Short mmCIF file of C-alpha atoms and ligand atoms in Angstrom, two decimals:
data_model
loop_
_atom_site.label_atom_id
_atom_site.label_comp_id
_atom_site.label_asym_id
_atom_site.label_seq_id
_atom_site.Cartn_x
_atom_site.Cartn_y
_atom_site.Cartn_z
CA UNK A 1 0.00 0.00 0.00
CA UNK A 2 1.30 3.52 -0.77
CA UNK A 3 0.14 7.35 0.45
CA UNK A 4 -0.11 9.88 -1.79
CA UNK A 5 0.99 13.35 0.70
CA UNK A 6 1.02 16.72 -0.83
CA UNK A 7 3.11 19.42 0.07
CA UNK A 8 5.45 17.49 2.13
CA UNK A 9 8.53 19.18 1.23
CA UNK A 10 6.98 22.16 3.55
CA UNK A 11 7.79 22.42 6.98
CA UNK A 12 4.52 19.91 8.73
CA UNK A 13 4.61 17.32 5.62
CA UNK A 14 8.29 16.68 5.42
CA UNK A 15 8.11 16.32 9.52
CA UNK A 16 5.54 13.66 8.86
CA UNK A 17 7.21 12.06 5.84
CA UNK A 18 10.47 11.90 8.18
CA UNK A 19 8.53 10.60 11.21
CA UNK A 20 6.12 8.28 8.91
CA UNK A 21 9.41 6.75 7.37
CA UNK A 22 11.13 6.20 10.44
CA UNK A 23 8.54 3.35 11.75
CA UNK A 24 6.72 1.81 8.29
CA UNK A 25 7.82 0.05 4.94
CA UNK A 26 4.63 2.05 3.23
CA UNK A 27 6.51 4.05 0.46
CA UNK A 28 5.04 8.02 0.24
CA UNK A 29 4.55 9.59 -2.89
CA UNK A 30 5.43 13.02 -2.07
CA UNK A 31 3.44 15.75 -4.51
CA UNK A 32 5.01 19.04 -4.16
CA UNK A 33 5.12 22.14 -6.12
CA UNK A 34 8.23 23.82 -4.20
CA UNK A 35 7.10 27.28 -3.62
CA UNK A 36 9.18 29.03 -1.64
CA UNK A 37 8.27 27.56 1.40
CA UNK A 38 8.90 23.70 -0.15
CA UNK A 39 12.40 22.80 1.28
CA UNK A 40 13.85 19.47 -0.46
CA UNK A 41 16.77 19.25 1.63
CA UNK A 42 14.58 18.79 4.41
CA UNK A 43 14.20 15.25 2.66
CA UNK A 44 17.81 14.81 1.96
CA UNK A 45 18.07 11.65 4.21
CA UNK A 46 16.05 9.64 2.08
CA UNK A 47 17.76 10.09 -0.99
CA UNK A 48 18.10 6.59 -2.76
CA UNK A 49 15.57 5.21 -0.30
CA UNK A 50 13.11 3.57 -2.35
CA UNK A 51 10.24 4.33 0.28
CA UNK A 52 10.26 7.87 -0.90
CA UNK A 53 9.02 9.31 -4.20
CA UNK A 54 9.31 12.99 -5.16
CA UNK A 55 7.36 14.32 -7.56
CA UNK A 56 7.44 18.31 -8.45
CA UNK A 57 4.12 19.21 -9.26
CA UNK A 58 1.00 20.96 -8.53
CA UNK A 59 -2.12 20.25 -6.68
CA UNK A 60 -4.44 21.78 -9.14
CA UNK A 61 -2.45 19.83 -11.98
CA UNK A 62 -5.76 17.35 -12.83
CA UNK A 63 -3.72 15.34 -15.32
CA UNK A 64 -0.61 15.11 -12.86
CA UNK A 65 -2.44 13.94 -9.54
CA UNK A 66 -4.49 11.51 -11.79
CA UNK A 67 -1.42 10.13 -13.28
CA UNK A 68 0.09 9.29 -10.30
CA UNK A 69 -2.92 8.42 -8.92
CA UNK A 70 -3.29 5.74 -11.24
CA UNK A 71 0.49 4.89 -10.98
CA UNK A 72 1.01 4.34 -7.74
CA UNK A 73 -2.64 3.25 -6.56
CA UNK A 74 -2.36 5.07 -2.78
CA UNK A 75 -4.69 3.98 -0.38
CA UNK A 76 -4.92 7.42 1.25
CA UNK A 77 -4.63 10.87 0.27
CA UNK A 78 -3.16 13.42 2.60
CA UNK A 79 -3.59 17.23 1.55
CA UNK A 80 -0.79 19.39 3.50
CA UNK A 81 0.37 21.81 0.36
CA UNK A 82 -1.18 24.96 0.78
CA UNK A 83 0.36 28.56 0.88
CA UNK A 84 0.29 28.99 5.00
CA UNK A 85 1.52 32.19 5.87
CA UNK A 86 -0.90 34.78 7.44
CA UNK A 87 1.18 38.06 6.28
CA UNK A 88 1.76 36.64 2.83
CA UNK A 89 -1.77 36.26 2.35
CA UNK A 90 -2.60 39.92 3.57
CA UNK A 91 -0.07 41.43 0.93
CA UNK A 92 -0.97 38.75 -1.93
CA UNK A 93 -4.16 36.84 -1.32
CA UNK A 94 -3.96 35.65 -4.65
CA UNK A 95 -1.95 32.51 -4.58
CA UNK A 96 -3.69 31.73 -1.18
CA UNK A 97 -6.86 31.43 -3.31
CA UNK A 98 -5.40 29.61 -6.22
CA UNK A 99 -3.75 26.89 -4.10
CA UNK A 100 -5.68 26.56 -1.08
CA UNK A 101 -9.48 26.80 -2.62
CA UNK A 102 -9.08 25.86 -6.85
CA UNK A 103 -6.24 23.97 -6.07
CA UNK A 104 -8.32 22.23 -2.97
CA UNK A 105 -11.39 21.50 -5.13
CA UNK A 106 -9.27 20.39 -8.43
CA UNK A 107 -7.37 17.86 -6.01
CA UNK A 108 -10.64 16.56 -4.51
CA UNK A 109 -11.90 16.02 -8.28
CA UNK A 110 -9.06 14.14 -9.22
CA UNK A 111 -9.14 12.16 -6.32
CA UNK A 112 -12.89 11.53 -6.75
CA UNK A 113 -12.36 10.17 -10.51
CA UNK A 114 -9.75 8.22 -9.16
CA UNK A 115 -11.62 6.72 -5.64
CA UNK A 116 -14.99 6.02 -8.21
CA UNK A 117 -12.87 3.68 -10.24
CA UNK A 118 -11.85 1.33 -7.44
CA UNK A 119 -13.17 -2.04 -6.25
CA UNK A 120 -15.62 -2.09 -3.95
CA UNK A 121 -15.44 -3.78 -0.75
CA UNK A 122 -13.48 -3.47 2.46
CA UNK A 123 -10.68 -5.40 1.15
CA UNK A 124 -9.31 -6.21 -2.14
CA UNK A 125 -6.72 -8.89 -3.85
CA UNK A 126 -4.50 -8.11 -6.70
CA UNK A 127 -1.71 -9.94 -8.20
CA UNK A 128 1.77 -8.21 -8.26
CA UNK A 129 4.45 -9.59 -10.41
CA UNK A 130 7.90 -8.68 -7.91
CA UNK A 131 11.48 -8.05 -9.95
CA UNK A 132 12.76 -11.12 -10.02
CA UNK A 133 9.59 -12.35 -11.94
CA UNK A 134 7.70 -14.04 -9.40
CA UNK A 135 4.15 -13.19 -8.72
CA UNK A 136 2.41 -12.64 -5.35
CA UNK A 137 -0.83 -11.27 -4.04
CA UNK A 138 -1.28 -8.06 -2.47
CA UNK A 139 -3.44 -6.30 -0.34
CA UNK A 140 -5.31 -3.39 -2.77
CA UNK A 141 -7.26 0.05 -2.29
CA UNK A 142 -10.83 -0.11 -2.19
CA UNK A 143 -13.77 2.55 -2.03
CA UNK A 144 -14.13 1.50 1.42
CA UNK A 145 -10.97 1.54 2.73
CA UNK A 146 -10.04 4.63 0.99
CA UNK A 147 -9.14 8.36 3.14
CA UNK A 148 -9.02 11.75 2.07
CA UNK A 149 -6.89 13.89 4.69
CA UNK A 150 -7.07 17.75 4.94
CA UNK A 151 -4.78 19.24 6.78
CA UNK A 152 -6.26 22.42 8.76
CA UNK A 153 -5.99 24.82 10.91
CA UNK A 154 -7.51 26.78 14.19
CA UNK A 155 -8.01 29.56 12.41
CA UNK A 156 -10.93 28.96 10.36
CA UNK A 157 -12.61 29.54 13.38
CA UNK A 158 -11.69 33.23 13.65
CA UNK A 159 -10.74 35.07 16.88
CA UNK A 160 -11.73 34.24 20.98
CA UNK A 161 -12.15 36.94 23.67
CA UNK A 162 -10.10 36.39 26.73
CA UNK A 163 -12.42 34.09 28.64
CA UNK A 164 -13.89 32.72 25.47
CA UNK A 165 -14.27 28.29 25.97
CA UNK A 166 -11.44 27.04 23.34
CA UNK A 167 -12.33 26.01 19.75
CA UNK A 168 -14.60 23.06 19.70
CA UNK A 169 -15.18 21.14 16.41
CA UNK A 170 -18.54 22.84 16.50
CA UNK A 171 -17.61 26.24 16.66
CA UNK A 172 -18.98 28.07 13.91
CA UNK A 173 -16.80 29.36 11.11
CA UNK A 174 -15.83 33.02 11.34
CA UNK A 175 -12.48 33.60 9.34
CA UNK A 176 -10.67 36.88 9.31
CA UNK A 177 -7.45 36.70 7.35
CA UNK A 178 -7.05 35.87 3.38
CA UNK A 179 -5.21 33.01 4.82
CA UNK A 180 -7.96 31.48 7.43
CA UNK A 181 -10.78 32.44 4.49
CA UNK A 182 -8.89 30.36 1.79
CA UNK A 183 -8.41 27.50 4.72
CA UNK A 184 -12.06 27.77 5.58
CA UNK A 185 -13.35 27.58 1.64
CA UNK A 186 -11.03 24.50 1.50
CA UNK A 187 -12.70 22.55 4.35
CA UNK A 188 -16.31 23.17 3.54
CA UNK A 189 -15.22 21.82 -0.06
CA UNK A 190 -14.12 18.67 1.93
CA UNK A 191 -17.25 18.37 3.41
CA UNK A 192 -19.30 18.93 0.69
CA UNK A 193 -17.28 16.23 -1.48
CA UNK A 194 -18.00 13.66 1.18
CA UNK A 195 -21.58 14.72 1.93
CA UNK A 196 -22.62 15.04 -2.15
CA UNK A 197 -20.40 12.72 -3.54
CA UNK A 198 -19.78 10.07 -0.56
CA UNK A 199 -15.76 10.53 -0.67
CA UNK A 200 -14.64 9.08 1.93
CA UNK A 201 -12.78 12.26 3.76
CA UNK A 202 -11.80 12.92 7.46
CA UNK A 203 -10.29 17.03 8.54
CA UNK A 204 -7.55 17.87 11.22
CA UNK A 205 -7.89 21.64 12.56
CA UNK A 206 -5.05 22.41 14.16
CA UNK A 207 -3.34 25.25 16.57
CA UNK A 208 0.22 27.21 15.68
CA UNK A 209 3.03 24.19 14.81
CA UNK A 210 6.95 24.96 16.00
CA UNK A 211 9.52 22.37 15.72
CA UNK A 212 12.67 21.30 13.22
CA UNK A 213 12.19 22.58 9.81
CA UNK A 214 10.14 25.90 10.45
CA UNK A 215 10.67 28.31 7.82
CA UNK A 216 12.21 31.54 9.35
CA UNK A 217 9.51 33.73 8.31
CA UNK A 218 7.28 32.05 11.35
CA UNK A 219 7.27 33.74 14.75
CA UNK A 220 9.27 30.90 16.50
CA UNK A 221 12.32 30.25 14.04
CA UNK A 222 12.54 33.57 13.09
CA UNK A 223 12.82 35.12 16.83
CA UNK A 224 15.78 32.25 16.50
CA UNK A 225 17.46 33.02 13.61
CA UNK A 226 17.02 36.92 14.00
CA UNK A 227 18.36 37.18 17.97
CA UNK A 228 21.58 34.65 16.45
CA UNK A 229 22.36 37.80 13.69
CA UNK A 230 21.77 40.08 16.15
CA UNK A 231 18.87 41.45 14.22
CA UNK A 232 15.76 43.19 15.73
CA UNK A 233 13.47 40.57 17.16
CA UNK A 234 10.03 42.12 15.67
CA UNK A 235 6.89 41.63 18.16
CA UNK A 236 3.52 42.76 16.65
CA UNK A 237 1.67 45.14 18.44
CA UNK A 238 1.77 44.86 22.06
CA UNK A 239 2.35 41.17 21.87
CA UNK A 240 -0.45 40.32 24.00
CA UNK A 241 -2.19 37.95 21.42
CA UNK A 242 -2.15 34.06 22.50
CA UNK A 243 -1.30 31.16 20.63
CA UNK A 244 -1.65 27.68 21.16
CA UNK A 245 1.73 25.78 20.75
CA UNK A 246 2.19 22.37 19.59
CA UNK A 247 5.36 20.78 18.98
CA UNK A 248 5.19 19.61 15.23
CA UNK A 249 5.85 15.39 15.98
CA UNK A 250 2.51 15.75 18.02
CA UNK A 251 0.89 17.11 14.96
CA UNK A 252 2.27 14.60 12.64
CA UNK A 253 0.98 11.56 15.26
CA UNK A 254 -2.64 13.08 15.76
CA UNK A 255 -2.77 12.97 11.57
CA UNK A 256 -1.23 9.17 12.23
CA UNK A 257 -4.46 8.23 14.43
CA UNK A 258 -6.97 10.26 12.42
CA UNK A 259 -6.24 8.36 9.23
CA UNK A 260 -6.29 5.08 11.03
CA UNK A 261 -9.09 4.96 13.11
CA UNK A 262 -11.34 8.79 12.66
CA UNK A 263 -15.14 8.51 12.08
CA UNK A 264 -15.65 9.06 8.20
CA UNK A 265 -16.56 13.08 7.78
CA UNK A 266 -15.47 14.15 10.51
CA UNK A 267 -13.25 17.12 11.73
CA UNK A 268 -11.22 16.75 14.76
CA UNK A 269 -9.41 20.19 16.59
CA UNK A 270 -5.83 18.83 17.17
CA UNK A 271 -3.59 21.32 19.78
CA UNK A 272 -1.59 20.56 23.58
CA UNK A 273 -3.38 22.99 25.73
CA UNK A 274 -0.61 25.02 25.48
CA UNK A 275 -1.94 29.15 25.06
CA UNK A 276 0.90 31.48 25.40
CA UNK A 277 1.29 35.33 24.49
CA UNK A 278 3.60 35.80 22.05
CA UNK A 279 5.67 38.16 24.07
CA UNK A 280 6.18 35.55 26.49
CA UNK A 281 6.98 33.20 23.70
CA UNK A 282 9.70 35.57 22.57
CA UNK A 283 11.10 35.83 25.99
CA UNK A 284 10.88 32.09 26.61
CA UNK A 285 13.45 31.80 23.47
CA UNK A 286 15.64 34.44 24.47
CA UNK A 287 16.11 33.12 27.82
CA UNK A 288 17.41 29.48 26.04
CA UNK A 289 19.32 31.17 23.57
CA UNK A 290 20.87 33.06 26.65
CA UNK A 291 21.53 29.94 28.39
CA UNK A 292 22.47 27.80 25.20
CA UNK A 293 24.60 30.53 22.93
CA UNK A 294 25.66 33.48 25.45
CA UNK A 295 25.80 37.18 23.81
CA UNK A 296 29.08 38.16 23.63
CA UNK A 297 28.38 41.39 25.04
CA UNK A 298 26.77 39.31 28.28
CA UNK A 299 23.38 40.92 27.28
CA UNK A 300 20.33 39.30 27.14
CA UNK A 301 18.67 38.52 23.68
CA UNK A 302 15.56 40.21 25.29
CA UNK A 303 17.46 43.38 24.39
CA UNK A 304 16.81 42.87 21.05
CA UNK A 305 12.84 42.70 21.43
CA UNK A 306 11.14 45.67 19.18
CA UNK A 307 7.35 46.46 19.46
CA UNK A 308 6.17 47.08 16.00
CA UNK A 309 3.35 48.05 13.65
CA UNK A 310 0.20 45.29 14.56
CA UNK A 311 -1.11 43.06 11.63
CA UNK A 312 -3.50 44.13 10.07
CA UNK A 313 -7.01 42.34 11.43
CA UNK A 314 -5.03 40.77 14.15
CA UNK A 315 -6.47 37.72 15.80
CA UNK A 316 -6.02 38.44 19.28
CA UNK A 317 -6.66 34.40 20.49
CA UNK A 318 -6.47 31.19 19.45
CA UNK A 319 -7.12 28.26 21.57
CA UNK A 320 -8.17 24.04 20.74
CA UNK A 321 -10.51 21.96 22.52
CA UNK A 322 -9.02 19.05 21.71
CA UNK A 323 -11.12 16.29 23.46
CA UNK A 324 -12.43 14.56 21.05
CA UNK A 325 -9.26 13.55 19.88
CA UNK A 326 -8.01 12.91 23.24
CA UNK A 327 -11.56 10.84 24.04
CA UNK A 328 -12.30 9.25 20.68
CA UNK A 329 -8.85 8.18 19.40
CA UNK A 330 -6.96 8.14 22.47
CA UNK A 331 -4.79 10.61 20.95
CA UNK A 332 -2.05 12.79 23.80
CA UNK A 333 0.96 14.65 22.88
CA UNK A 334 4.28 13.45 23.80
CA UNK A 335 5.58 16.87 24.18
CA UNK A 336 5.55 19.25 26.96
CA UNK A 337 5.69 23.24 25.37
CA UNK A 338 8.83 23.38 27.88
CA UNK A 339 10.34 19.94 26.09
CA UNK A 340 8.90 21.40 22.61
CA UNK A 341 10.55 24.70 22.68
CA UNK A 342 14.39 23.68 23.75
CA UNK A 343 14.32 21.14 21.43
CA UNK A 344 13.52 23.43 18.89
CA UNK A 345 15.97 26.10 19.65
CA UNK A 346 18.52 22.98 20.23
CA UNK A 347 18.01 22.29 16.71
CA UNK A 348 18.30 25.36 14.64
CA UNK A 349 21.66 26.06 17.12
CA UNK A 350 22.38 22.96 15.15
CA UNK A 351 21.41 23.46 11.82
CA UNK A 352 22.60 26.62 10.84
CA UNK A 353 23.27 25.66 6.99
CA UNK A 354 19.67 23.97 6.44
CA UNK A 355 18.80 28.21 7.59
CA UNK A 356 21.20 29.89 5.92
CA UNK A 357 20.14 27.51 2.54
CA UNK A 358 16.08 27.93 3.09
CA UNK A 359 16.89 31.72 3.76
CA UNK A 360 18.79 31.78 -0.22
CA UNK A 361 16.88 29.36 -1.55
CA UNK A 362 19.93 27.84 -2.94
CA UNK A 363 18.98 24.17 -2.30
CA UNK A 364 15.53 24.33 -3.86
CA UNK A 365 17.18 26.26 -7.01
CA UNK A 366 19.56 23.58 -7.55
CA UNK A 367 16.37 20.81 -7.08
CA UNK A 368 14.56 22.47 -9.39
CA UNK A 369 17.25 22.73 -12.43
CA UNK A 370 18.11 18.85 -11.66
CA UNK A 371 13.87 18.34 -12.30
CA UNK A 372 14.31 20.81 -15.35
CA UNK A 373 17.26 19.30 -16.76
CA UNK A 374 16.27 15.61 -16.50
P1 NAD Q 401 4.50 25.27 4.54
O1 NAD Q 401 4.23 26.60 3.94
O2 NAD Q 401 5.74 25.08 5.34
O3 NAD Q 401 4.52 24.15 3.41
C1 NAD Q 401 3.57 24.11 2.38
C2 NAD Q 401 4.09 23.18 1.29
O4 NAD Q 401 3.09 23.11 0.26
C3 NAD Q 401 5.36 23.68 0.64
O5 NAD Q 401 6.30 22.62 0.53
C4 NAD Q 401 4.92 24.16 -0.74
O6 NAD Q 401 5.92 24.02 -1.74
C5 NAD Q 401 3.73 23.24 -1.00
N1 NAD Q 401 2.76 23.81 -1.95
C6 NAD Q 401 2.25 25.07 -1.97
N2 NAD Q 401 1.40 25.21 -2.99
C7 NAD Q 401 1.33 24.01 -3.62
C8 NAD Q 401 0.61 23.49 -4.73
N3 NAD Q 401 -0.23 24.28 -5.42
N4 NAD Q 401 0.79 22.20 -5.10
C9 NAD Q 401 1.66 21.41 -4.41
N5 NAD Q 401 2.37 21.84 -3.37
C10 NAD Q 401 2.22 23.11 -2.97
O7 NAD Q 401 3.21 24.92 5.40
P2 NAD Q 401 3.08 24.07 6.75
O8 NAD Q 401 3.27 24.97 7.90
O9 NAD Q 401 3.90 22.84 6.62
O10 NAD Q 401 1.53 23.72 6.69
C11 NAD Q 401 1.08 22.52 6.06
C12 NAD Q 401 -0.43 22.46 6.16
O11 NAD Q 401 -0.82 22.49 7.53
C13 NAD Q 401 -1.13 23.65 5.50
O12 NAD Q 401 -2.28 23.17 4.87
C14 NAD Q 401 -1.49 24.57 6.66
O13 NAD Q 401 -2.64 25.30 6.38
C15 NAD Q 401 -1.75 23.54 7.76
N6 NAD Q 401 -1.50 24.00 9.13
C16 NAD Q 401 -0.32 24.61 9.47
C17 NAD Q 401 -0.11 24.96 10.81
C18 NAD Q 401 1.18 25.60 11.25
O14 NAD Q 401 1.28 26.03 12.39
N7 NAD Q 401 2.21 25.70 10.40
C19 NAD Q 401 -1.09 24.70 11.77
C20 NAD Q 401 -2.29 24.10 11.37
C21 NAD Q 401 -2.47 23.73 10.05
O1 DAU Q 402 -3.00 28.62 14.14
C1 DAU Q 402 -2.47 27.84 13.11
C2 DAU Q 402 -1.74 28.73 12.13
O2 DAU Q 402 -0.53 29.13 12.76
C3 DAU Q 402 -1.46 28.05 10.79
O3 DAU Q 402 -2.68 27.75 10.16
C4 DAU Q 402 -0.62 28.95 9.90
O4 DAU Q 402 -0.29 28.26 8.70
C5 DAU Q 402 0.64 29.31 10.64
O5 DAU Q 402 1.42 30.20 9.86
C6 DAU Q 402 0.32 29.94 11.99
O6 DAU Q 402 -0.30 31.26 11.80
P1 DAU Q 402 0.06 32.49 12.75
O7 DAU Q 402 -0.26 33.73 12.06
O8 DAU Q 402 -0.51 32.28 14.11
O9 DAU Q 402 1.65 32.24 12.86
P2 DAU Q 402 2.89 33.26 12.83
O10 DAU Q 402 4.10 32.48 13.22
O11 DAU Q 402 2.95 34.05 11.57
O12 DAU Q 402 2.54 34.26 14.02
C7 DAU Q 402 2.34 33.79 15.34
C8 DAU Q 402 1.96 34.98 16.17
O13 DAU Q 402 3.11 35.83 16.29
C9 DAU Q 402 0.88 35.85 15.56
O14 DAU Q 402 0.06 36.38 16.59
C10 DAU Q 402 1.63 36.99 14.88
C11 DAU Q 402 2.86 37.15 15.76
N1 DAU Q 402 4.10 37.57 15.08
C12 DAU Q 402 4.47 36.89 13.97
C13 DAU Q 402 5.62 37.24 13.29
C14 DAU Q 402 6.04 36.52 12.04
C15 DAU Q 402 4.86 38.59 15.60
O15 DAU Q 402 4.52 39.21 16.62
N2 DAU Q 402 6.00 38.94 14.92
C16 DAU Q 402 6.40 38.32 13.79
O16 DAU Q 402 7.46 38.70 13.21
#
């Protein structure tokens, strides 16, 4: 059996290829149209492993998907690519619309042409004929065991007030940003393929991600890679407005227990109780980097904290209910936000070429003449 994931050469997806890999033999088709924010050298470990296929294409790229589709015969589907940045999507909605909702639906229509086709049943037999010549029988997709995955977010559910319960699964949809609205369009498209056209679908919402592989344009790696170069570390507004952190493994395992065992059509909120302001956030990685990689000058990396302009249409809170994970699929994060956070700043102290590559973009140049060449 293989899975189809899209978008895994961005920061969540190529965490969840890494951790996916780590533990099964089921190969990944990896579908991703290396935007900016698509890092292949994220994936460099698995070069030559034959569990990992990369494919540079696009979501919305009907006779691509169906293609490999066909090819590779996944029995799963899981939708990461999407253009995820909040301030991106204020100063250029329009790739946030082209990926996240046309790309969204033309994805779901290539998957439904695809899902249609197959046997139906809850298991199905098919004879393979292996390299050496010899034939066996193996285990094949059906309409019944078939999943569509979409990856989503918190923020479809717009903005709480300070006492506000956290987001439940049935909190009603109120986005604010280009971002959340493209997000929000893309989930109701899920639903509406499963409800009209029975595919068989199940949706994640979940809170703000930090972890390896965070592109530095993110609060968390960029406080990081901005206090190392001594840069201004720039806190919007008056850095009151709370997140809810989740360390990205956690992420990747609640996906790992939705696709295996969530109800058919539903959503389920996915986040570690774990609401922080961002200023404290800030401080909390200035403090390790103080403790882990002294200033020279003795100073604190706090010194380097600027207030600036808010963004525009702010969210002020975010915050998951995430019990009927917890309840239904016995789902519970490994990671503390304390564990989470120096781990993360452990790792970029480590990494400081995979940075200083993303930051150029060298790496994903030189992937994509190698694709344009061959
Ligand atoms: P990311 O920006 O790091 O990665 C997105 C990936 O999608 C990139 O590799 C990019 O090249 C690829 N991509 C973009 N457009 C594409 C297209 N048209 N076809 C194929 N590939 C395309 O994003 P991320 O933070 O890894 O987020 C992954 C998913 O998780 C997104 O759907 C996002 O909305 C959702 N999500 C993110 C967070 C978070 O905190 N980062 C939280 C909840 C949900
Ligand atoms: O909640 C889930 C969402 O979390 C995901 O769906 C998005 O894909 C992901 O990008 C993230 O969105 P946010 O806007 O919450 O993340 P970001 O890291 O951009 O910002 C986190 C908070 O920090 C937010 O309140 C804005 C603030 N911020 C951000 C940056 C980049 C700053 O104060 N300064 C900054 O420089």
């Amino acid at each position: 059996m293989t899975l189809l994931v899209t978008g895994a050469a961005g920061f969540i997806g190529a965490n969840f290829v890494l951790d996916w890999l780590s533990s099964s033999q089921e190969p990944i088709i990896n579908l991703d149209k290396l935007t900016y924010a698509g890092n292949p050298e994220t994936l460099a470990s698995l070069q030559g492993d034959a569990r990992h296929v990369f494919v540079q294409g696009d979501i919305g790229d009907a006779e691509l998907v169906s293609r490999l589709l066909a090819e590779h015969q996944p029995r799963a589907v899981l939708n990461f690519a999407a253009e995820s940045h909040v301030d991106r999507s204020i100063h250029g909605p329009g790739e946030f619309i082209e990926t996240n909702i046309v790309g969204t639906f033309r994805l779901l229509e290539s998957v439904r042409g695809y899902w249609s086709a197959l046997p139906v049943g809850a298991v199905s037999e098919r004879d393979g004929v292996l390299a050496d010549g010899s034939s066996r029988s193996e285990t094949a997709p059906t309409q019944e065991g078939f999943r569509f995955l979409h990856v989503s977010t918190d923020e479809v559910y717009g903005s709480l007030a300070k006492d506000d319960p956290a987001f439940a699964e049935t909190h009603r949809y109120e986005p604010n940003s280009p971002y959340s609205a493209s997000k929000a369009a893309s989930d109701h498209l899920v639903r509406a393929w499963h409800h009209t056209y029975g595919l068989p679908v199940l949706t994640t919402n979940c809170s703000n991600n930090y972890g390896p592989y965070h592109f530095p344009e993110k609060l968390i790696p960029l406080m990081i890679v901005n206090a190392l170069a001594g840069k201004p570390l720039p806190v919007y507004g008056d850095g009151m407005q709370v997140r809810d952190w989740l360390y990205v493994k956690d992420h990747c395992s609640a996906i790992r227990r939705v696709l295996e065992a969530g109800r058919l059509g539903e959503t389920y909120n996915v986040g570690g109780w774990n609401e922080k302001p961002n200023i404290e956030i800030v401080k909390t990685v200035c403090a390790l980097l103080d403790e882990l990689r002294p200033r020279a000058d003795g100073q604190s990396y706090a010194e380097q904290i600027s207030h600036v302009t808010d963004r525009p249409g702010h969210d002020r809170r975010y915050a998951i209910d995430a019990r009927k994970l917890e309840a239904e699929l016995g789902w519970k994060p490994a990671e503390t936000f304390e564990s989470g956070i120096r781990k993360t700043v452990q790792w970029y102290l480590a990494n400081p070429q995979w940075v200083s590559n993303v930051q150029s973009g060298a790496y994903r140049d030189w992937v994509q003449k190698q694709y344009q060449a061959s």
